Every structure is written in structure tokens, then in C-alpha cells.
Amino acid sequence: MALSRILRSSTNLSATSLIANQLTRICRSFASTSSTSSLAASSDYYDVIVVGGGLVGNAMACNFGLNSSFKEKKLLLLEAGGTRSLGSPSKLYSNRVSAVSPSSKRLFQKLGIWDRLEAYRVKSVRQLQVMDSCSQSAIHFERQSFQSEVAWIIENDAMIGALFDKLASDCSKNVTVKSKARLKSCSLPADTSELAQVVLEDGSVFETKLIIGADGAKSKVREAMEIGYTGWEYGQKAIVATLQVSGGADNEVAWQRFTPFGPVAILPLSANLSSLQRFTPFGPVAILPLSANLSSLVWTTSPDKCDQLLALNEDEFVDQLNEALWSEETQDSFVNKALFTVDSMLSTVLPATSVVQLPPTITGLQSDSRAAFPLGFGHAHTYVKPRAALIGDAAHRVHPLAGQGVNLGWGDVQELIEVLQKVVRSGGDLGSMTSLAEYDSRRQMRNVPTMVAIDWLNRLYGTNFAPVVMARSLGLYGVNRFGALKNLIMDRASA
Ligand SMILES: Cc1cc2nc3c(=O)[nH]c(=O)nc-3n(C[C@H](O)[C@H](O)[C@H](O)COP(=O)(O)OP(=O)(O)OC[C@H]3O[C@@H](n4cnc5c(N)ncnc54)[C@H](O)[C@@H]3O)c2cc1C
């Protein structure tokens, strides 16, 4: 293959390019029918190429590198940016964090990075409280068993660092990481009789049996696949920031208040340990950790309001945030009366639900921690084509209100690995549609209902039109009142 490329690049003579094409075809058909013996020896061939070393692409490469089924296979991970290492925790928290679900935690345990992340810093969330700014309806999620978490809040940089470290320490035999390597284009054959090819911006060319697009919402791999894609912008932006909060000693409740502009979420980052005291024979010593009492903000609002909020000084911003969390201005008294009546009637036959808690008060803002991101929806009609598969945001993009985006992406990783493992065991072709179609149908079945539900939630709460407020308030009240339904939703969200 290298010879064919030399021939192709050395001259434009048609006879020579004919020979070169012929040679390429022979090499390719050999590649797709034989084991990788000769191709694997070539420096520009990899069995799998993952484009994008973000939260999802890195997890894919790690899962592949640690799985003994793939020990004879070579994977190349291409990342346009740089790599990073976990290191020791910085004094300041990053403003980009994710709520990690129990099944994603299990993936991290399998990949052997969970303990390192915990030793770095991970904040467990034991309760989730969702409120409506237009009525008193609220829902409270909490696992039944004592000390059981709903989710964990972890900084994105920490997870990416831990995954890169794992790739370097335990996967280097069959995984090559190439940073500052931006994909320029890729070409995909119509079937598996030929290999797929990727071209980087620096001119390097690689061939592979399977390109995995993990290059985010604006995926170039998806573009090359020429598949249908449904997407729209929400006309909303999410402001992220690191906050100082008052409230419970353990700071273990995640809060979300829906407003007509969009939801405001406060995710715990560190416990309120400021009251920690050690008693010594000489008197009590207060231990004041630098990062006590912090939470992370995801505040969805209109682009105009977002610009105004970012232009405010820190104190003004905090005031506006407390207003968004606490204001009763948009409360609908008629809906509240209806809720009260229904609750009084049901209380005679059903046990009372847990008491609704009040959100924390925001007391400060970490300097320079504010940033904003446009929000949108996107879904590839299929995640696969011969020699290509999409994972993570390249395949699906959701509103962050349910904290599901990257968790769905890690679900893709687990499912794709399972399918590829079966292919290797049966001696099949990693890029063949027979196996990739299974990945596609399994993930579409899981992702589409979740994506639709998230989209509907955003629409349902994006209005203060009285009949809609009434319907959603009674609906939320009902779900909160009937434990079985609530548990079903919680299990579904954490699966
Ligand atoms: C405000 C906000 C809060 C969120 N909170 C949560 C949450 O709590 N829980 C949750 O589950 N999800 C959350 N999400 C969603 C989550 O952040 C995304 O789903 C996740 O980042 C997607 O990861 P990814 O690796 O698929 O894509 P990306 O993070 O976009 O990574 C793509 C990678 O590909 C690289 N790349 C791109 N183009 C190329 C190229 N041409 N060549 C080579 N490399 C390339 C990029 O450099 C990048 O490293 C949130 C999103 C937002 C905006």
C-alpha cells in the first residue's frame, strides 16, 4: 500500500496511476479478507481509528485497549487538541462538570479509573429535587437504600485526564494516541471490499477497517457518512459557573428549578465541611478546607438574557441567580389551589410524601468561572455505515437539563465494544454492516426515547401558559406521589 501511494504521488502519468490504483485495490481486498498480518505491519494501517479524544472517544479507546479480545488489533486515537493528565487537584474547580450515572460509574470501574477519580475529587449526589417556578409542584428523587447515590458530579477535565493516563499506562501495546491531529476528511467505501481512509490536516493518511466518529456535535465523520441528521438550536444558552452556596452540611442535593426561560441547575461539588472541628487537649481546632461548600451552575436562559447576565459584576450575578431560584413572581395561584385540593383529597388515602426541601442560597461566585454554551438537539438517523460508526455527541446531542448527554455516549461505547468483541471472536470484519447494524438498532432503541423525553420536558416547562402549567403541575405531583412510577424513572435514567 505504501508503494501504491508513492507511485500515486510521484507522477501524474495515467499508466502509473492505473498500476497504483490496481495495487491499492489488491491491497485493500487482501486487507478485508485476510487477517491483519501484513496490514498491521504497515505504519499507516490501523484496525480501528477513533476520531475525537473527548469524554466519549477516550473511553472507547480505553475500553478497546484493556479488552483482551482486541489484543491482536491496533487502534489509533486522533485528537485535534492536546492530551492531559489527571495530576493533583487544583485549588479551583473547573466550570465544566458532568453528572455521572450509576451505569457510567460501573464503566469507569471496569476501566480502572474510578478509584483514581475518587482520590482526586468526586461529589456524590444522594437526592435530586426538581421544582417549577410557576407552581408549588415539585418532585424529589432519592434511592431507597441508605447511602445510595443518584449520581456523581465530576469535572470533565479530570475524567479526560484519567482516561488519557490509563491509555498511556495500560493500553500502549495496541492503542496509539495522536494529539494535535485534526481530521480533514475521510472517505468511506460503499461496502467492505475496500478500506476506509482518513486524511489529517497535516497531510498524513491512514487506512482502517472501522472509523469511529467521536468528534462531537459537528462531526466530520458524520458528514462523510452522508446520512440523514435531524437537528435544531433551542434558542437557549447555558451559563456554567462555580458557586459558593449555603445550606446542608453534606451538600448532597442536586437542584433544578424550571423557569419559562429554561431550567436552573445547582449541582453539588464539595461538602460544607467548614463546621468540621477537631477537639484537642488545648481546645477545638476548626478545619476550613479551601474548597468547602461549592456547587456548579448550569443556568439555561435566552441568548439575550445570557449576554446581560455575563455582563453583570459578580454580586449582581449572584443576586439575579438567587432571584431565579427563589422568585414567586411567576407562581400561578389557581394551579396552586388545585394542587392543594388534590393533595388534601389524596392525603386521606395515601401516605404523605417526603417534605419538599428549599433550594440553597447562593452566596458567592468563583471569579472568572462564568462561561456560556449554545444548546441544541441533534440526531443521526443511523449511527453506522460500512466501515463507520458514530458514538457520543457525533451521533446525538441533547439538552443538558437531564444530565444525560455524555452518559448516553458512554452507553454507546459499551454497546459498540460488545458488538466488536463478538465480531473478533467469530473472525468477522470489524467494519461490516452485519455487526454494526446490531449496534445501531440497540442504541437507537435506547437513545431515541430518552432524547424525545428530554426535548419534551424542555418544551413543557418553557411556557407559563396556565393550562400547560396546570397539566404539568398535576403530572409532576402525580409522579411524585406514586413511588413505583418515580422509581421506574430513576432506574431508567441511571441504566
Ligand atoms: C452546559 C452543559 C452541561 C452538560 N452536563 C452534562 C451532564 O451533567 N451529564 C451528561 O451526561 N452530559 C452533560 N452534557 C453533555 C456532554 O457535555 C456531552 O454529551 C459530551 O461532552 C459529549 O462528549 P463527546 O466526547 O461525544 O464530544 P465532545 O466533548 O464534543 O468531544 C469531541 C472531541 O473530538 C475532538 N474533535 C472534534 N473535531 C475533530 C477533528 N476534526 N479531528 C480530531 N478531533 C476532533 C474535539 O477536540 C473533542 O476533544 C452537558 C453539556 C453542556 C453543554
Coordinates of C-alpha atoms and ligand atoms in Angstrom, one line a residue:
M1 CA 0.0 0.0 0.0
A2 CA 2.9 2.3 0.8
L3 CA 4.3 1.5 -2.7
S4 CA 1.0 2.4 -4.3
R5 CA 0.9 5.7 -2.5
I6 CA 4.5 6.5 -3.6
L7 CA 3.6 5.6 -7.2
R8 CA 0.4 7.8 -7.0
S9 CA 2.2 10.8 -5.6
S10 CA 5.4 10.6 -7.7
T11 CA 3.8 11.1 -11.1
N12 CA 0.5 12.0 -12.8
L13 CA 1.1 9.6 -15.7
S14 CA -2.1 7.7 -16.3
A15 CA -0.4 4.4 -16.8
T16 CA 1.4 4.7 -13.4
S17 CA -1.8 5.8 -11.6
L18 CA -3.6 2.8 -13.2
I19 CA -1.0 0.5 -11.7
A20 CA -1.2 2.4 -8.4
N21 CA -5.0 2.0 -8.3
Q22 CA -4.7 -1.6 -9.2
L23 CA -2.2 -2.2 -6.4
T24 CA -4.3 -0.3 -3.9
R25 CA -7.3 -2.4 -4.8
I26 CA -5.3 -5.6 -4.4
C27 CA -4.0 -4.5 -1.1
R28 CA -7.5 -3.5 0.1
S29 CA -9.2 -6.7 -0.9
F30 CA -6.4 -8.5 0.8
A31 CA -6.9 -6.4 3.9
S32 CA -10.6 -7.1 4.1
T33 CA -10.4 -10.8 3.6
S34 CA -7.2 -11.9 5.4
S35 CA -6.2 -11.4 9.0
T36 CA -4.2 -8.2 9.6
S37 CA -0.8 -9.9 9.4
S38 CA 0.7 -7.8 6.5
L39 CA -1.5 -4.7 7.0
A40 CA -0.9 -4.5 10.7
A41 CA 2.8 -4.2 9.9
S42 CA 2.2 -1.1 7.8
S43 CA 2.5 2.1 9.8
D44 CA -0.5 3.7 8.1
Y45 CA -3.0 0.9 8.8
Y46 CA -5.0 0.5 12.0
D47 CA -7.8 -1.9 12.6
V48 CA -9.8 0.9 14.2
I49 CA -9.5 4.6 14.1
V50 CA -11.3 6.7 16.7
V51 CA -11.7 10.4 15.7
G52 CA -12.0 12.6 18.8
G53 CA -10.4 12.2 22.2
G54 CA -13.1 13.8 24.3
L55 CA -15.1 12.1 27.1
V56 CA -16.5 9.5 24.8
G57 CA -13.7 8.8 22.3
N58 CA -11.2 8.3 25.1
A59 CA -13.5 5.9 26.9
M60 CA -13.9 4.0 23.6
A61 CA -10.1 3.7 23.1
C62 CA -9.5 2.7 26.7
N63 CA -12.2 0.1 26.6
F64 CA -10.7 -1.3 23.4
G65 CA -7.1 -1.2 24.8
L66 CA -8.0 -3.0 28.0
N67 CA -10.1 -5.7 26.4
S68 CA -8.1 -8.9 25.7
S69 CA -10.4 -9.7 22.7
F70 CA -8.6 -6.9 20.9
K71 CA -5.0 -7.6 21.9
E72 CA -4.1 -8.5 18.3
K73 CA -5.8 -5.4 16.9
K74 CA -4.4 -1.9 16.6
L75 CA -6.4 1.3 17.4
L76 CA -5.4 4.9 16.5
L77 CA -7.0 7.7 18.6
L78 CA -6.9 11.1 16.8
E79 CA -7.5 14.2 18.9
A80 CA -7.4 17.7 17.4
G81 CA -6.4 19.3 20.7
G82 CA -3.8 18.2 23.2
T83 CA -3.7 15.4 25.8
R84 CA -3.9 16.0 29.5
S85 CA -3.1 14.1 32.7
L86 CA -5.1 13.9 35.9
G87 CA -2.4 15.3 38.2
S88 CA -3.3 16.6 41.6
P89 CA -6.5 18.6 42.2
S90 CA -6.1 22.3 41.5
K91 CA -7.4 24.8 44.1
L92 CA -10.2 26.0 41.8
Y93 CA -12.8 23.7 40.4
S94 CA -13.4 23.6 36.6
N95 CA -16.7 25.1 35.5
R96 CA -17.3 22.1 33.2
V97 CA -18.7 19.2 35.1
S98 CA -21.0 16.2 34.4
A99 CA -23.5 14.3 36.4
V100 CA -22.3 10.7 36.0
S101 CA -24.9 8.0 36.3
P102 CA -24.5 4.6 38.2
S103 CA -24.0 2.7 34.9
S104 CA -21.3 5.1 33.8
K105 CA -19.6 4.7 37.2
R106 CA -19.6 1.0 36.5
L107 CA -17.9 1.6 33.2
F108 CA -15.2 3.7 35.0
Q109 CA -14.7 0.9 37.5
K110 CA -14.3 -1.5 34.6
L111 CA -11.8 0.8 33.0
G112 CA -9.9 1.0 36.3
I113 CA -10.2 4.8 36.6
W114 CA -12.9 5.2 39.3
D115 CA -10.6 4.9 42.3
R116 CA -8.2 7.5 40.9
L117 CA -11.1 9.9 40.2
E118 CA -12.4 9.3 43.7
A119 CA -9.0 10.0 45.1
Y120 CA -8.9 13.2 43.0
R121 CA -12.4 14.6 43.8
V122 CA -15.9 13.2 43.1
K123 CA -19.0 14.5 44.7
S124 CA -21.8 12.1 45.4
V125 CA -25.4 13.2 44.9
R126 CA -27.9 11.4 47.1
Q127 CA -31.1 13.4 46.3
L128 CA -32.5 15.3 43.3
Q129 CA -35.1 18.0 43.8
V130 CA -36.9 19.4 40.8
M131 CA -39.2 22.4 41.1
D132 CA -41.4 24.6 38.9
S133 CA -41.2 28.4 39.2
C134 CA -44.8 28.6 38.0
S135 CA -46.4 26.4 40.8
Q136 CA -45.7 24.6 44.0
S137 CA -45.4 21.2 42.3
A138 CA -42.0 19.5 42.9
I139 CA -40.5 16.1 42.6
H140 CA -37.9 14.5 44.9
F141 CA -35.7 11.6 43.8
E142 CA -33.8 9.6 46.4
R143 CA -32.7 6.0 46.4
Q144 CA -34.5 3.8 48.9
S145 CA -31.4 2.1 50.3
F146 CA -29.3 4.1 52.8
Q147 CA -26.2 5.6 51.4
S148 CA -27.1 5.0 47.8
E149 CA -26.2 7.7 45.3
V150 CA -28.4 9.0 42.4
A151 CA -25.3 10.4 40.5
W152 CA -21.8 11.7 41.0
I153 CA -20.6 15.1 39.9
I154 CA -17.1 15.0 38.3
E155 CA -15.1 17.6 36.4
N156 CA -14.8 16.8 32.7
D157 CA -11.1 17.6 32.6
A158 CA -10.5 15.1 35.4
M159 CA -12.3 12.3 33.6
I160 CA -10.5 13.1 30.3
G161 CA -7.1 13.2 32.2
A162 CA -7.8 9.9 33.9
L163 CA -8.7 8.3 30.6
F164 CA -5.6 9.6 28.8
D165 CA -3.4 8.4 31.8
K166 CA -4.9 4.9 31.5
L167 CA -4.3 4.8 27.8
A168 CA -0.6 5.7 28.3
S169 CA -0.1 3.3 31.2
D170 CA -2.1 0.2 30.3
C171 CA -3.1 0.4 26.6
S172 CA 0.1 1.4 24.8
K173 CA 0.6 -2.0 23.3
N174 CA -2.3 -1.7 20.9
V175 CA -3.6 1.9 21.2
T176 CA -1.7 4.8 19.6
V177 CA -2.7 8.3 20.7
K178 CA -2.0 11.1 18.3
S179 CA -2.7 14.6 19.7
K180 CA -2.9 17.8 17.6
A181 CA -4.2 15.6 14.9
R182 CA -7.2 17.2 13.3
L183 CA -9.2 15.1 10.8
K184 CA -9.5 16.9 7.5
S185 CA -11.6 14.4 5.6
C186 CA -12.4 10.8 5.4
S187 CA -13.6 8.5 2.6
L188 CA -15.8 5.6 3.2
P189 CA -16.3 2.8 0.7
A190 CA -19.7 1.6 -0.3
D191 CA -19.0 -1.8 1.1
T192 CA -16.3 -3.7 2.9
S193 CA -14.4 -4.7 -0.2
E194 CA -12.2 -1.7 0.4
L195 CA -10.7 0.0 3.4
A196 CA -11.8 3.4 4.8
Q197 CA -9.3 6.3 4.7
V198 CA -8.7 9.3 6.9
V199 CA -6.7 12.4 5.9
L200 CA -5.4 14.7 8.6
E201 CA -4.9 18.4 8.2
D202 CA -1.1 17.9 8.3
G203 CA -1.4 15.7 5.2
S204 CA -1.0 12.3 6.9
V205 CA -3.2 9.5 5.6
F206 CA -4.3 6.4 7.4
E207 CA -6.4 3.4 6.4
T208 CA -8.7 1.3 8.6
K209 CA -11.4 -1.2 8.7
L210 CA -13.5 0.9 11.0
I211 CA -13.7 4.7 11.6
I212 CA -15.4 5.5 14.9
G213 CA -16.7 9.1 14.9
A214 CA -16.4 10.6 18.4
D215 CA -15.7 14.1 17.2
G216 CA -18.7 15.8 18.8
A217 CA -21.8 17.5 17.6
K218 CA -20.2 19.0 14.4
S219 CA -18.7 15.6 13.5
K220 CA -16.7 15.4 10.2
V221 CA -17.1 11.7 10.3
R222 CA -20.9 12.0 10.3
E223 CA -20.6 14.5 7.4
A224 CA -18.6 11.9 5.4
M225 CA -21.1 9.2 6.1
E226 CA -23.7 11.3 4.2
I227 CA -26.6 10.1 6.4
G228 CA -29.7 11.9 7.5
Y229 CA -29.5 14.1 10.5
T230 CA -32.3 16.0 12.3
G231 CA -31.1 18.9 14.4
W232 CA -32.1 22.3 15.7
E233 CA -31.0 25.0 18.0
Y234 CA -33.1 25.7 21.1
G235 CA -32.5 29.4 21.0
Q236 CA -31.2 29.0 24.6
K237 CA -27.8 29.2 26.1
A238 CA -26.4 27.5 29.3
I239 CA -24.3 29.6 31.7
V240 CA -21.9 27.5 33.7
A241 CA -20.1 28.7 36.8
T242 CA -18.7 27.6 40.1
L243 CA -20.7 28.9 43.1
Q244 CA -20.4 29.2 46.8
V245 CA -23.6 28.0 48.4
S246 CA -25.2 28.0 51.9
G247 CA -27.3 25.0 53.0
G248 CA -27.0 21.5 54.3
A249 CA -23.7 20.3 55.8
D250 CA -23.2 17.5 53.2
N251 CA -24.3 19.5 50.2
E252 CA -25.6 16.3 48.5
V253 CA -28.7 17.5 46.8
A254 CA -28.8 18.4 43.1
W255 CA -31.4 21.2 42.5
Q256 CA -33.2 22.1 39.3
R257 CA -35.8 24.8 39.1
F258 CA -37.7 25.1 35.8
T259 CA -38.4 28.7 34.7
P260 CA -40.1 29.8 31.5
F261 CA -36.6 30.8 30.2
G262 CA -35.2 27.4 30.9
P263 CA -34.0 25.3 33.9
V264 CA -31.5 26.5 36.6
A265 CA -29.5 23.6 38.0
I266 CA -27.2 23.7 41.0
L267 CA -25.0 20.6 41.3
P268 CA -23.0 19.9 44.4
L269 CA -19.2 19.9 44.1
S270 CA -17.9 19.8 47.7
A271 CA -19.4 19.3 51.1
N272 CA -19.9 22.0 53.6
L273 CA -17.0 21.0 55.8
S274 CA -16.5 24.4 57.3
S275 CA -18.0 23.2 60.6
L276 CA -15.5 20.4 60.9
Q277 CA -13.8 20.7 64.2
R278 CA -11.1 18.6 65.9
F279 CA -11.1 18.7 69.6
T280 CA -7.6 18.7 71.1
P281 CA -6.5 19.0 74.8
F282 CA -5.8 22.6 74.0
G283 CA -9.2 23.4 72.6
P284 CA -11.1 22.9 69.4
V285 CA -9.3 23.4 66.1
A286 CA -11.5 24.3 63.1
I287 CA -10.5 22.8 59.8
L288 CA -11.5 25.0 56.9
P289 CA -10.9 23.4 53.6
L290 CA -10.3 25.8 50.7
S291 CA -13.0 24.3 48.5
A292 CA -15.8 23.7 51.0
N293 CA -19.4 24.5 50.2
L294 CA -19.2 24.7 46.4
S295 CA -21.7 23.8 43.7
S296 CA -21.7 24.0 39.9
L297 CA -24.2 26.0 38.0
V298 CA -26.0 25.2 34.7
W299 CA -28.4 28.1 34.0
T300 CA -30.4 27.8 30.8
T301 CA -31.7 31.1 29.5
S302 CA -32.4 33.1 26.4
P303 CA -29.3 34.3 24.5
D304 CA -30.2 38.0 25.3
K305 CA -30.6 37.3 29.0
C306 CA -27.4 35.3 28.9
D307 CA -25.4 38.2 27.5
Q308 CA -26.9 40.5 30.1
L309 CA -26.1 38.1 32.9
L310 CA -22.5 37.6 31.7
A311 CA -22.0 41.4 31.7
L312 CA -23.0 41.8 35.4
N313 CA -20.5 42.0 38.1
E314 CA -20.2 39.0 40.5
D315 CA -22.5 40.4 43.2
E316 CA -25.2 41.4 40.7
F317 CA -25.0 38.0 39.0
V318 CA -25.4 36.2 42.4
D319 CA -28.5 38.4 43.1
Q320 CA -30.1 37.5 39.8
L321 CA -29.4 33.8 40.3
N322 CA -31.0 33.9 43.8
E323 CA -34.0 35.6 42.2
A324 CA -34.2 32.9 39.6
L325 CA -34.1 30.2 42.3
W326 CA -36.4 31.8 44.8
S327 CA -38.8 34.3 43.0
E328 CA -42.5 33.6 43.4
E329 CA -43.4 36.2 40.8
T330 CA -44.5 33.6 38.2
Q331 CA -46.4 31.4 40.6
D332 CA -49.9 30.6 39.4
S333 CA -52.3 30.8 42.4
F334 CA -55.1 29.0 40.6
V335 CA -52.8 26.0 39.9
N336 CA -51.6 26.0 43.4
K337 CA -55.1 25.9 44.8
A338 CA -55.9 22.9 42.6
L339 CA -52.7 21.2 43.8
F340 CA -53.6 21.9 47.4
T341 CA -57.2 20.4 46.8
V342 CA -55.9 17.3 45.1
D343 CA -53.2 16.8 47.8
S344 CA -55.8 17.2 50.6
M345 CA -58.0 14.6 49.0
L346 CA -55.2 12.1 48.3
S347 CA -53.7 12.5 51.8
T348 CA -56.7 10.7 53.2
V349 CA -55.9 7.5 51.3
L350 CA -52.2 7.7 50.5
P351 CA -49.3 8.2 52.9
A352 CA -47.7 11.7 52.9
T353 CA -44.8 12.2 50.5
S354 CA -41.4 13.5 51.7
V355 CA -41.3 17.1 52.7
V356 CA -40.2 19.4 49.8
Q357 CA -36.8 21.0 50.6
L358 CA -35.9 24.5 49.8
P359 CA -33.0 25.3 47.5
P360 CA -29.7 26.7 48.8
T361 CA -28.9 30.3 48.8
I362 CA -26.1 31.3 46.5
T363 CA -23.5 33.3 48.5
G364 CA -20.7 33.8 46.0
L365 CA -19.2 33.1 42.6
Q366 CA -15.8 31.8 41.8
S367 CA -14.0 34.6 39.8
D368 CA -13.8 34.1 36.1
S369 CA -15.7 30.9 36.2
R370 CA -18.7 32.0 34.1
A371 CA -19.0 30.7 30.5
A372 CA -21.9 30.1 28.1
F373 CA -22.7 27.4 25.6
P374 CA -25.5 27.3 22.9
L375 CA -27.9 24.4 23.3
G376 CA -29.4 22.3 20.6
F377 CA -30.8 18.9 19.6
G378 CA -29.3 16.6 17.0
H379 CA -29.8 13.0 16.0
A380 CA -28.2 10.9 13.2
H381 CA -30.9 8.8 11.5
T382 CA -28.4 5.9 11.6
Y383 CA -25.2 5.6 13.6
V384 CA -23.5 3.2 11.1
K385 CA -22.4 2.7 7.5
P386 CA -19.9 0.2 6.1
R387 CA -16.6 0.9 7.9
A388 CA -18.0 3.7 10.1
A389 CA -19.9 4.1 13.4
L390 CA -20.8 7.1 15.4
I391 CA -20.7 7.5 19.2
G392 CA -21.4 10.3 21.7
D393 CA -22.4 13.7 20.6
A394 CA -21.4 12.9 17.0
A395 CA -24.5 10.6 17.0
H396 CA -26.8 12.5 19.3
R397 CA -27.0 15.9 21.1
V398 CA -29.4 16.6 23.9
H399 CA -30.3 19.5 26.2
P400 CA -28.3 19.2 29.4
L401 CA -31.4 19.5 31.6
A402 CA -31.5 15.8 32.4
G403 CA -27.7 15.3 32.7
Q404 CA -27.9 12.5 30.1
G405 CA -25.7 13.6 27.1
V406 CA -22.4 12.0 27.9
N407 CA -24.0 9.1 29.8
L408 CA -25.8 8.1 26.6
G409 CA -22.4 8.4 24.8
W410 CA -20.7 6.0 27.3
G411 CA -23.7 3.7 26.8
D412 CA -22.8 3.7 23.0
V413 CA -19.2 2.8 24.0
Q414 CA -20.3 -0.2 26.0
E415 CA -22.6 -1.5 23.3
L416 CA -20.2 -1.0 20.4
I417 CA -17.4 -2.8 22.3
E418 CA -19.7 -5.7 22.9
V419 CA -20.6 -5.9 19.2
L420 CA -17.0 -5.6 18.1
Q421 CA -15.9 -8.3 20.6
K422 CA -18.4 -10.7 19.0
V423 CA -17.0 -9.9 15.5
V424 CA -13.4 -10.6 16.6
R425 CA -14.5 -13.9 18.2
S426 CA -16.2 -15.0 15.1
G427 CA -13.3 -13.9 12.8
G428 CA -15.5 -11.3 11.0
D429 CA -14.8 -7.9 9.6
L430 CA -14.9 -5.1 12.2
G431 CA -16.4 -2.7 9.7
S432 CA -19.1 -5.0 8.3
M433 CA -22.7 -3.9 8.4
T434 CA -23.8 -7.3 9.8
S435 CA -22.4 -6.5 13.1
L436 CA -22.6 -2.7 13.0
A437 CA -26.3 -2.8 12.3
E438 CA -26.8 -4.6 15.7
Y439 CA -25.0 -1.7 17.4
D440 CA -27.2 0.8 15.6
S441 CA -30.5 -0.8 16.4
R442 CA -29.6 -1.4 20.1
R443 CA -28.5 2.2 20.6
Q444 CA -31.3 3.8 18.7
M445 CA -33.8 1.9 20.8
R446 CA -32.1 3.2 24.0
N447 CA -31.3 6.7 22.9
V448 CA -34.3 7.9 20.9
P449 CA -36.9 7.6 23.7
T450 CA -34.6 9.4 26.2
M451 CA -33.9 12.1 23.7
V452 CA -37.5 12.7 22.9
A453 CA -38.4 12.8 26.6
I454 CA -35.7 15.4 27.3
D455 CA -36.8 17.5 24.4
W456 CA -40.5 17.3 25.6
L457 CA -39.5 18.3 29.1
N458 CA -37.8 21.4 27.8
R459 CA -40.8 22.3 25.8
L460 CA -43.3 21.5 28.5
Y461 CA -41.5 23.8 31.0
G462 CA -40.7 26.5 28.5
T463 CA -44.1 28.2 29.0
N464 CA -46.2 29.8 31.7
F465 CA -49.4 29.3 29.8
A466 CA -51.9 28.4 32.5
P467 CA -53.4 25.2 31.1
V468 CA -49.9 23.8 30.4
V469 CA -48.8 24.8 33.9
M470 CA -51.8 23.1 35.4
A471 CA -51.3 19.9 33.3
R472 CA -47.6 19.6 34.1
S473 CA -48.0 20.5 37.8
L474 CA -50.6 17.8 38.3
G475 CA -48.5 15.4 36.3
L476 CA -45.4 16.1 38.3
Y477 CA -47.4 15.9 41.5
G478 CA -48.8 12.5 40.4
V479 CA -45.3 11.1 39.6
N480 CA -44.0 12.3 42.9
R481 CA -47.0 10.8 44.8
F482 CA -46.8 7.3 43.2
G483 CA -43.5 5.8 44.2
A484 CA -43.4 3.0 41.7
L485 CA -43.6 5.4 38.7
K486 CA -40.9 7.6 40.3
N487 CA -38.6 4.6 40.9
L488 CA -39.1 3.5 37.3
I489 CA -38.0 6.9 36.0
M490 CA -35.0 6.9 38.3
D491 CA -34.0 3.4 37.2
R492 CA -34.4 4.3 33.6
A493 CA -32.2 7.4 34.0
S494 CA -29.4 5.6 35.7
A495 CA -29.4 2.5 33.4
Ligands
LIG1 C1 -23.6 23.1 29.8 C2 -23.6 21.6 29.6 C3 -23.7 20.7 30.7 C4 -23.7 19.3 30.5 N1 -23.9 18.5 31.6 C5 -23.9 17.2 31.4 C6 -24.1 16.3 32.5 O1 -24.3 16.7 33.6 N2 -24.2 14.9 32.2 C7 -24.1 14.5 30.9 O2 -24.3 13.2 30.7 N3 -23.9 15.3 29.9 C8 -23.8 16.6 30.1 N4 -23.6 17.4 29.0 C9 -23.3 16.9 27.7 C10 -21.9 16.4 27.5 O3 -21.0 17.5 27.8 C11 -21.6 15.9 26.1 O4 -22.6 14.9 25.8 C12 -20.2 15.4 26.0 O5 -19.2 16.4 26.1 C13 -20.0 14.7 24.6 O6 -18.8 14.1 24.6 P1 -18.1 13.7 23.2 O7 -16.8 13.1 23.5 O8 -19.1 12.9 22.4 O9 -18.0 15.0 22.3 P2 -17.1 16.3 22.6 O10 -17.0 16.6 24.1 O11 -17.6 17.4 21.7 O12 -15.6 15.8 22.2 C14 -15.3 15.7 20.8 C15 -13.7 15.6 20.7 O13 -13.4 15.5 19.4 C16 -12.4 16.3 19.0 N5 -12.5 16.7 17.6 C17 -13.5 17.4 17.0 N6 -13.3 17.5 15.7 C18 -12.2 16.8 15.4 C19 -11.5 16.6 14.2 N7 -11.9 17.0 13.1 N8 -10.3 15.8 14.3 C20 -9.9 15.3 15.5 N9 -10.5 15.5 16.7 C21 -11.7 16.3 16.6 C22 -12.5 17.6 19.9 O14 -11.3 18.2 20.1 C23 -13.0 16.9 21.2 O15 -12.0 16.5 22.1 C24 -23.6 18.8 29.2 C25 -23.4 19.7 28.1 C26 -23.4 21.1 28.3 C27 -23.3 22.0 27.1

